Coordinates of C-alpha atoms in Angstrom, one line a residue:
Chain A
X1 CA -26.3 37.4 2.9
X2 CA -24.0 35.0 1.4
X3 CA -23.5 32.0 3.4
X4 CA -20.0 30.6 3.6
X5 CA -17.6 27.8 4.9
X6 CA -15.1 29.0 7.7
X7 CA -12.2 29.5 6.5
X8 CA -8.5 28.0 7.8
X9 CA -6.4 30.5 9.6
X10 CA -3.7 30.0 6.3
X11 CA -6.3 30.4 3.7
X12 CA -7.3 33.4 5.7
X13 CA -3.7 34.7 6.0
X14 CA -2.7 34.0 2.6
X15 CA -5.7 36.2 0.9
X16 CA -5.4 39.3 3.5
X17 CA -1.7 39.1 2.2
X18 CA -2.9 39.2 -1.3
X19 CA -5.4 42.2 -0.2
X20 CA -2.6 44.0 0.1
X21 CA -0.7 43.3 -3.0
X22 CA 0.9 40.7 -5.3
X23 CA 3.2 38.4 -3.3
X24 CA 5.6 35.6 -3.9
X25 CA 5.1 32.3 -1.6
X26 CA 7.5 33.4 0.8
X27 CA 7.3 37.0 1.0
X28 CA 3.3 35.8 2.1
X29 CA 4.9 33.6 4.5
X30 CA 6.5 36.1 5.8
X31 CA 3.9 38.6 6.0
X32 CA 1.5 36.6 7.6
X33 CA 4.1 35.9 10.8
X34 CA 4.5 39.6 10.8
X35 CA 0.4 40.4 10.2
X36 CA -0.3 37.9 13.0
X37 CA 2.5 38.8 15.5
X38 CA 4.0 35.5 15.0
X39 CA 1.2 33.5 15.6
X40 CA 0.3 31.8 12.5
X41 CA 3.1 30.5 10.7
X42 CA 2.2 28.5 7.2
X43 CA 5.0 25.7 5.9
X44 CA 5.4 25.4 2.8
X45 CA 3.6 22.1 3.0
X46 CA 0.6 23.7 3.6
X47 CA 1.7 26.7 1.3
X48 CA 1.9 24.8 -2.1
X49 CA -1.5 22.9 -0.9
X50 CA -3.5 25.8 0.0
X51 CA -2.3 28.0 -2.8
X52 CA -2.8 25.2 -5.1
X53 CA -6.3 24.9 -4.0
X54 CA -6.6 28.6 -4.1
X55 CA -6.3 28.7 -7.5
X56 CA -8.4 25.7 -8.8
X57 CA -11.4 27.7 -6.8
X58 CA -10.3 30.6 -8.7
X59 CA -9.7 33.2 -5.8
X60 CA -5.7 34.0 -6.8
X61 CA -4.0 33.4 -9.9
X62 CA -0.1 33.2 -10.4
X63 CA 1.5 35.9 -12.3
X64 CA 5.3 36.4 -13.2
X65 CA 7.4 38.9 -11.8
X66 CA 8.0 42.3 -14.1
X67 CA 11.0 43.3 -12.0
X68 CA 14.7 43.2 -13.8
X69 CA 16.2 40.4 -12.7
X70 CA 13.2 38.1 -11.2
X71 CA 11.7 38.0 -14.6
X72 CA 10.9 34.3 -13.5
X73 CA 9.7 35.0 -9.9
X74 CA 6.4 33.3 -9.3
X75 CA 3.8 35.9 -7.7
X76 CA -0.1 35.6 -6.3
X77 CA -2.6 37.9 -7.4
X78 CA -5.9 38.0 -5.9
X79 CA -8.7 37.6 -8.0
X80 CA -12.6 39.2 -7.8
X81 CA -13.7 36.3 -6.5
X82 CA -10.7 35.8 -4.2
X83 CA -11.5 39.0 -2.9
X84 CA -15.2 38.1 -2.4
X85 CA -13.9 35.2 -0.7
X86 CA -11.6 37.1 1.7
X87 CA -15.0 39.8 2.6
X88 CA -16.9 36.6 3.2
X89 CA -14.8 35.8 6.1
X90 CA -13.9 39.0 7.4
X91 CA -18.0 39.7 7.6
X92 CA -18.3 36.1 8.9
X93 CA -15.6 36.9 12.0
X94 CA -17.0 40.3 12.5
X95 CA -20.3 39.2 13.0
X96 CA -19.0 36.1 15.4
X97 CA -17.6 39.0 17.5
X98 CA -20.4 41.8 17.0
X99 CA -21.7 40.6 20.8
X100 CA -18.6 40.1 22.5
X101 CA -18.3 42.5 25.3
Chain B
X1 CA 36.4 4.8 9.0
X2 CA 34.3 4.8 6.1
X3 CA 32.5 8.5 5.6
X4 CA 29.3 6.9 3.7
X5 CA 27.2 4.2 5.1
X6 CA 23.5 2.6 5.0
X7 CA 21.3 1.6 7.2
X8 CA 17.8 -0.4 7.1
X9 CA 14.9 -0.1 8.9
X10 CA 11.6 -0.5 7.5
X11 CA 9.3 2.8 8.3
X12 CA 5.3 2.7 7.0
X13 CA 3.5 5.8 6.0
X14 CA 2.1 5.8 9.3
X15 CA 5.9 5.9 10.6
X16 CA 6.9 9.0 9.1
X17 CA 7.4 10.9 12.0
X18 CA 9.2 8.3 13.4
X19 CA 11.5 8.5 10.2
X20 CA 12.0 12.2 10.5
X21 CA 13.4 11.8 14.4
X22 CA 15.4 9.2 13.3
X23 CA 17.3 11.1 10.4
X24 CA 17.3 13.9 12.9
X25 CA 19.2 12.0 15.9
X26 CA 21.4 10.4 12.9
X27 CA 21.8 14.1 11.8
X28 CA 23.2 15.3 15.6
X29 CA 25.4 12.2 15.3
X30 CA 27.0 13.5 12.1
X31 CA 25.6 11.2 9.5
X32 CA 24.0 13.5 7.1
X33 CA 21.2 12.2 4.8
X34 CA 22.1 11.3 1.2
X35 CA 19.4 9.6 -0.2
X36 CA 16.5 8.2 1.7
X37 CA 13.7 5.6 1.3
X38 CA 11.2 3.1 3.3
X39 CA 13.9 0.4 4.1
X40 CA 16.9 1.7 3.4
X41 CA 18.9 5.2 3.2
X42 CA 22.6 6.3 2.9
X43 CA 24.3 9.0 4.8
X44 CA 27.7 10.5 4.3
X45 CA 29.6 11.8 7.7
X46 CA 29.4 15.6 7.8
X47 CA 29.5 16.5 11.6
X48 CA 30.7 19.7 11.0
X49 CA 26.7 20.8 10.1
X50 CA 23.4 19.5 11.5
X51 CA 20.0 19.1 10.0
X52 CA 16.1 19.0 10.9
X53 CA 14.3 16.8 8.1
X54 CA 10.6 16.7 7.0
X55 CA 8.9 14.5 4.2
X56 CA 6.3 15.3 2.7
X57 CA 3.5 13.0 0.2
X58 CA 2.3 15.3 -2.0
X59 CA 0.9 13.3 -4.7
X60 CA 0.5 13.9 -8.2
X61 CA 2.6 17.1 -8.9
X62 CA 1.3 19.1 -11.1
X63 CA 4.1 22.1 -11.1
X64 CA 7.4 20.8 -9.7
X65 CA 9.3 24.1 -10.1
X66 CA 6.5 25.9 -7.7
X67 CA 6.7 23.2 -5.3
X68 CA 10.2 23.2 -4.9
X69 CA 10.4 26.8 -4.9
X70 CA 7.8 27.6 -2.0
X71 CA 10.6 24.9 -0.4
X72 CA 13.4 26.1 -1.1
X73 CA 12.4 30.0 0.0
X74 CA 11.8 28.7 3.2
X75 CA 15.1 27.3 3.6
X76 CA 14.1 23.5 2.6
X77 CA 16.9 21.4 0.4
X78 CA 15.4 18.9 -1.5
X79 CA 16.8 15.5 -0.8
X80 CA 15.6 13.0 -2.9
X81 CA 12.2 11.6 -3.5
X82 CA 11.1 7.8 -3.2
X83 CA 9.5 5.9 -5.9
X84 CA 6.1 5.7 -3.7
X85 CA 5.7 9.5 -3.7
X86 CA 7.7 10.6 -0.3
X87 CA 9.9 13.9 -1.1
X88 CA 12.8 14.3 1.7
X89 CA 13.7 17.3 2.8
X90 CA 16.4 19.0 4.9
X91 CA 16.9 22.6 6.8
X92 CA 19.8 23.5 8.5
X93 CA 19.6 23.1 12.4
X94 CA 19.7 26.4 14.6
X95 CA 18.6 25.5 18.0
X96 CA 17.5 28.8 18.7
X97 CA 15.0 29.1 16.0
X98 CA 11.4 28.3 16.7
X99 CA 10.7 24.6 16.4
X100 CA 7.3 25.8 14.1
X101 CA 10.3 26.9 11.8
X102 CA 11.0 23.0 10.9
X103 CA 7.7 22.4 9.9
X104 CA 6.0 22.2 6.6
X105 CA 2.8 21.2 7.3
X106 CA 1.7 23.6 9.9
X107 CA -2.0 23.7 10.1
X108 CA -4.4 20.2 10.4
X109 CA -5.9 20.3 7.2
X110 CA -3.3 20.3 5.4
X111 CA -1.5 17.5 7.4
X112 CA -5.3 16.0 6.7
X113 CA -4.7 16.4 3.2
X114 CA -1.2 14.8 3.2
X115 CA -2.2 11.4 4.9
X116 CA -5.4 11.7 3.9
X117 CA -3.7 11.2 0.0
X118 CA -2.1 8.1 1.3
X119 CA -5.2 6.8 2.7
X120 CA -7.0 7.0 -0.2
X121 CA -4.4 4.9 -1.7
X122 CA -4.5 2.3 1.1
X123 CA -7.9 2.4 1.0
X124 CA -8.0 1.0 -2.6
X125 CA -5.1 -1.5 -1.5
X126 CA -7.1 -2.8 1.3
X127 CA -10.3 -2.8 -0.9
X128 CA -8.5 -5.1 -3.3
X129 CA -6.8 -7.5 -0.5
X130 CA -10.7 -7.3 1.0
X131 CA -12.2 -8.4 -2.0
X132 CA -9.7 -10.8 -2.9
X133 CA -9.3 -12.4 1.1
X134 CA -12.9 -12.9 0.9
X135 CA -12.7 -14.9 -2.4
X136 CA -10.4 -16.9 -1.1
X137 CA -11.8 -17.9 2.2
X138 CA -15.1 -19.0 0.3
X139 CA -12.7 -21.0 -2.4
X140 CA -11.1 -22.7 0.7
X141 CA -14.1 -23.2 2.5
X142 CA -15.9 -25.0 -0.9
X143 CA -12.3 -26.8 -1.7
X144 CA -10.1 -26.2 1.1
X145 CA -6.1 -26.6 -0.2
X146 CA -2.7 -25.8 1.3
X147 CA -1.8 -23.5 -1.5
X148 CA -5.1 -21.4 -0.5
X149 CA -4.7 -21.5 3.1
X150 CA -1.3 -19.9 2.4
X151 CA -2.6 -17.0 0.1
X152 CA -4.8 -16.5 3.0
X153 CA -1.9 -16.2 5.5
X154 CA -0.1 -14.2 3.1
X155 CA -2.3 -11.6 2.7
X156 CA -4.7 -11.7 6.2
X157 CA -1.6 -9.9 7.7
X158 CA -1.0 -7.3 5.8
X159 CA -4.3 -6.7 5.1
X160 CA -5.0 -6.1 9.2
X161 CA -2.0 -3.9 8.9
X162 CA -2.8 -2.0 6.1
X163 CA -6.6 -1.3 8.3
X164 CA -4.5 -0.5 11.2
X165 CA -2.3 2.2 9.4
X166 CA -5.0 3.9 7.6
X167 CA -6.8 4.1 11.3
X168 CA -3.1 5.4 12.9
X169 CA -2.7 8.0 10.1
X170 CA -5.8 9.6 10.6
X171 CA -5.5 9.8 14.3
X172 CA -4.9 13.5 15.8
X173 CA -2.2 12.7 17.6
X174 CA -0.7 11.1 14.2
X175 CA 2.8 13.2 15.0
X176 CA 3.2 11.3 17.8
X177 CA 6.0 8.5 17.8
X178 CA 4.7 4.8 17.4
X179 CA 7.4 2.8 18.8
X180 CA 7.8 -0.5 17.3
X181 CA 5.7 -0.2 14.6
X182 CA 8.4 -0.7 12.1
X183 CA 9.2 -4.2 13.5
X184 CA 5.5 -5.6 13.4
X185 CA 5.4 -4.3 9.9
X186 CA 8.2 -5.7 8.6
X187 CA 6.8 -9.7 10.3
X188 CA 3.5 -8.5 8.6
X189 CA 5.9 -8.4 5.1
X190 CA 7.9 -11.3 6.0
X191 CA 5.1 -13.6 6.4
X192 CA 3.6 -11.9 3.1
X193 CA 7.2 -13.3 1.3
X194 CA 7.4 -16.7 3.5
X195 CA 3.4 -17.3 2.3
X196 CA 3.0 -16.1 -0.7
X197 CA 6.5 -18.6 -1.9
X198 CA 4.9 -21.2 0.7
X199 CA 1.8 -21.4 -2.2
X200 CA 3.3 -20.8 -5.3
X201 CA 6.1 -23.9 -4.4
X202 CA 2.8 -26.0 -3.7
X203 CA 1.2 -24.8 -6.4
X204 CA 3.9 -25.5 -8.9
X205 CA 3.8 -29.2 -7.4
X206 CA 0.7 -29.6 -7.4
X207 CA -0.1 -32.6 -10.1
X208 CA -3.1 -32.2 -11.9
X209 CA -4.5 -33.7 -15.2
X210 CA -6.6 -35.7 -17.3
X211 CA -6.3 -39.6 -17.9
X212 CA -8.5 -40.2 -21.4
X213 CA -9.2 -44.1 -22.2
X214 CA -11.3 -45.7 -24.5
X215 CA -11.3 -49.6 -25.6
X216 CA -13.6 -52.1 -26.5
X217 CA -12.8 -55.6 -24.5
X218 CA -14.2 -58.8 -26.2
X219 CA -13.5 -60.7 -22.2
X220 CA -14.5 -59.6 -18.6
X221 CA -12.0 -58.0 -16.5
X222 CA -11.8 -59.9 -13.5
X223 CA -13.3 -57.9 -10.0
X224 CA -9.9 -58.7 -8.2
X225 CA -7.7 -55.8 -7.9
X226 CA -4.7 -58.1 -8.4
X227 CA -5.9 -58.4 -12.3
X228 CA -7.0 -55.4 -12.7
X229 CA -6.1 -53.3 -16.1
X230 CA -3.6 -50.2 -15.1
X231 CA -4.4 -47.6 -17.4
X232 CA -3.0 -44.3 -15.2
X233 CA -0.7 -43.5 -12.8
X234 CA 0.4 -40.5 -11.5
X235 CA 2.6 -39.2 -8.0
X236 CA 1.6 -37.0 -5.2
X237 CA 4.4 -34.8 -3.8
X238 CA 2.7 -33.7 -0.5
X239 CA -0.6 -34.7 1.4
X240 CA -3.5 -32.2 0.8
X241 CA -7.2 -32.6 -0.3
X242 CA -7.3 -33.4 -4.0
X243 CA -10.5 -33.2 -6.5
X244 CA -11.4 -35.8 -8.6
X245 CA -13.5 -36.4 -11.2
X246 CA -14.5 -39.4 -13.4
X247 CA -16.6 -39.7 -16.8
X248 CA -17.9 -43.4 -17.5
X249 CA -19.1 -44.5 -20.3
X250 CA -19.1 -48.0 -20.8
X251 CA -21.9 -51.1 -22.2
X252 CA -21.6 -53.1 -18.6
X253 CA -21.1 -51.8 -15.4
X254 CA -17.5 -51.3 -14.3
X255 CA -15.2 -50.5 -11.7
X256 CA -12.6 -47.9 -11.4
X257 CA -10.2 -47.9 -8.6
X258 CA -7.7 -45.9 -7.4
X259 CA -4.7 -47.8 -5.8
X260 CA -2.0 -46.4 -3.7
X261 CA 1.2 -47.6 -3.8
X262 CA 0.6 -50.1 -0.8
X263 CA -1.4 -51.3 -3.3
X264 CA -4.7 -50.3 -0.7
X265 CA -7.7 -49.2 -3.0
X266 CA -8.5 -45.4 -1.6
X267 CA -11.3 -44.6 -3.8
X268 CA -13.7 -46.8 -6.4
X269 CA -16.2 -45.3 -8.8
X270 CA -18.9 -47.9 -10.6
X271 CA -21.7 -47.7 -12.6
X272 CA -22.3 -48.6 -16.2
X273 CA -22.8 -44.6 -17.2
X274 CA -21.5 -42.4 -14.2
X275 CA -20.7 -39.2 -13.9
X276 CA -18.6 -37.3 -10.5
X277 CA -17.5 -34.7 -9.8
X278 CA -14.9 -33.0 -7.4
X279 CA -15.1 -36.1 -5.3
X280 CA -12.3 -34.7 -2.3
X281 CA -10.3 -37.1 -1.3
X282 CA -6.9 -36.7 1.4
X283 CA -4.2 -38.3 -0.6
X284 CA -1.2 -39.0 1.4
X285 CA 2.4 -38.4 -0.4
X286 CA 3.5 -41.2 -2.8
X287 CA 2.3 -43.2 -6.2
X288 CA -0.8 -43.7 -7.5
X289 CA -2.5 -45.9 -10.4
X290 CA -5.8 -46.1 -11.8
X291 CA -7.1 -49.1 -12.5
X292 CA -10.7 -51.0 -14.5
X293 CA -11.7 -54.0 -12.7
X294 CA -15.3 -55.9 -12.9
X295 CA -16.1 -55.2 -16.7
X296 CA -18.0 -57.4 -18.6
X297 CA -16.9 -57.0 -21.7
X298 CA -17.9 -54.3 -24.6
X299 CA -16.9 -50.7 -25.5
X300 CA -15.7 -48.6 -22.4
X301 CA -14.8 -44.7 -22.0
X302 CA -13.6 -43.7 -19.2
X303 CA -12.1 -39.8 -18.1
X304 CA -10.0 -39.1 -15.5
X305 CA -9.4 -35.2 -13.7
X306 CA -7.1 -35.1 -11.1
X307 CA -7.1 -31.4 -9.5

């Protein structure tokens, strides 16, 4: 089994977003408030840092938008190894809670 | 009443969430931010609106347009950005809103990442000023000076400073409000500026020099300073320790003495060949000569350093 680092609740947030589809920054803002019941919230600080960092390790990669009219919309699309990443730390949480009563 | 103004207060990169509540209380007050930086910033009176800031340090920026976009989808206007690398931000104020919605950095590694950038660039500064303080205390040790001891006062505060911020920035409770800072910051700088033009003023008056001679004398020069041959003179414009060195080179054995203008000797060399150097000697302000005294006779070369 792969070992791997924790990952921060907004890296966390950001690729389950992605697991779901290609995203603009704020629509995966957005999605995590609503994924998380309005628990995690992620800045855009901490958007443009994590995404940036995201994409130097190669787990999303930015696309533009094919829709008329936000022909220059930036979007995230996870990548193989993004998704690797994400089932990394989905497999890492389920096993912390495996022996929780 | 003028609907613009400025105002100046000095905030460190340590400071910056002091900075954002100020710009906030001046927002509730109606002065709304124009343009802001580390000393000063304008407003323009809007009360009509009210705004929550944020700044951020992002560093090198590789794509603006997605920066400024995840911003602005949030809600962010971009204000201005300083020419040390802090962008300003504002969001307009709803009270009701969740507080969370007026921040940018919202998890601690990225708030680690952002001071974490300035820290490596303080790091380097202090590094530097380390390196450099250390130098200098050796120099004045070996040859202490005025004009070093007040490189060393320049710099020994903001130096301290500079390791107390990069210790304050990386603290958890970072976010919280460090009264006063500002003020000890800016004495840190002011002493920097009163220093720093403290030695190059000294330095600048400083005399220094070489005094070459070379002769051949056929009669003896008397021992008495009173008929002595003058060969040099030069002024000192403040006391301090001063380094001299002499070069003699002469067929008898000779004197060299250095006269002050009470005409009291303060320092003699002899020797037939003799060679010092960096002799340190407290010279108080006023004129000075150099003088020959107790020659034989015969060829004589004599070099005089004043530093």
């Amino acid at each position: 089994m792969k070992k791997s680092e924790p990952m921060s609740e907004s890296y966390y947030y950001i690729l389950l977003c992605l697991s779901k589809g290609d995203n603009h920054g704020y629509g995966i803002m957005q999605m995590t408030e609503k994924l998380s019941d309005g628990e995690v919230k992620i800045g855009s600080g901490t958007m443009y840092g994590a995404t940036g960092n995201m994409m130097k390790k190669g787990w999303i990669e930015e696309i533009f938008s094919r829709e008329s009219g936000l022909e220059r919309r930036r979007l995230y699309t996870l990548t193989d190894t993004g998704k690797d990443a994400l089932e990394n730390e989905i497999g890492r949480l389920k096993r912390m809670l495996a022996h929780v009563e | 009443m003028k609907d613009t103004k400025r105002t100046y207060n000095f905030y460190s990169a340590w400071n910056w969430q002091q900075e954002i509540n100020d710009l906030n209380a001046q927002s509730d007050a109606g002065w709304q931010l124009m343009h802001g930086g580390m000393v000063s910033s304008r407003f323009k009176y809007q009360p009509g609106v009210c705004y929550r800031y944020q700044l951020d340090y992002p560093g090198k920026i590789d794509e603006m347009p997605r920066y400024l976009e995840l911003f602005r989808d949030q809600g962010w206007e971009f204000v201005n950005r300083t020419a040390n690398g802090w962008y300003y931000f504002r969001k307009p104020y709803d009270p009701a809103a969740d507080p969370a919605e007026y921040e940018i950095n919202t998890d601690r590694a990225s708030l680690n990442e952002m001071t974490g950038r300035w820290v490596k660039l303080g790091g380097i500064l202090a590094v530097i000023m380390g390196l450099l303080l250390a130098v200098l205390l050796i120099l004045f040790v070996l040859r202490p000076m005025w004009q070093e001891l007040c490189l060393i006062l320049a710099l020994l505060p903001t130096f301290i400073m500079l390791l107390r911020g990069i210790v304050l920035i990386r603290r958890e409770d970072v976010k919280r409000t460090i009264r006063h800072d500002g003020r000890w910051v800016g004495i840190c700088l002011l002493a920097f500026a009163v220093f720093y033009t403290g030695f190059v003023l000294l330095a600048a008056n400083r005399p220094s020099g070489q005094w070459n001679r070379r002769s051949d004398y056929t009669d003896t020069i008397s021992a008495e300073a009173e008929t002595a041959v003058e060969w040099a003179q030069f002024e000192i414009g403040y006391p301090d320790n001063y380094y001299l060195s002499l070069d003699v080179k002469a067929d008898a054995p000779m004197t060299v003495l250095l006269m002050n203008e009470k005409d009291e000797v303060v320092h003699t060399f002899t020797g037939e060949v003799k060679k010092e150097e960096d002799v340190r000697l407290w010279l108080k302000k006023g004129q000075y000569r150099l003088l020959l005294a107790d020659f034989a006779g015969g060829s004589e070369e004599v070099a005089f350093t004043l530093n």
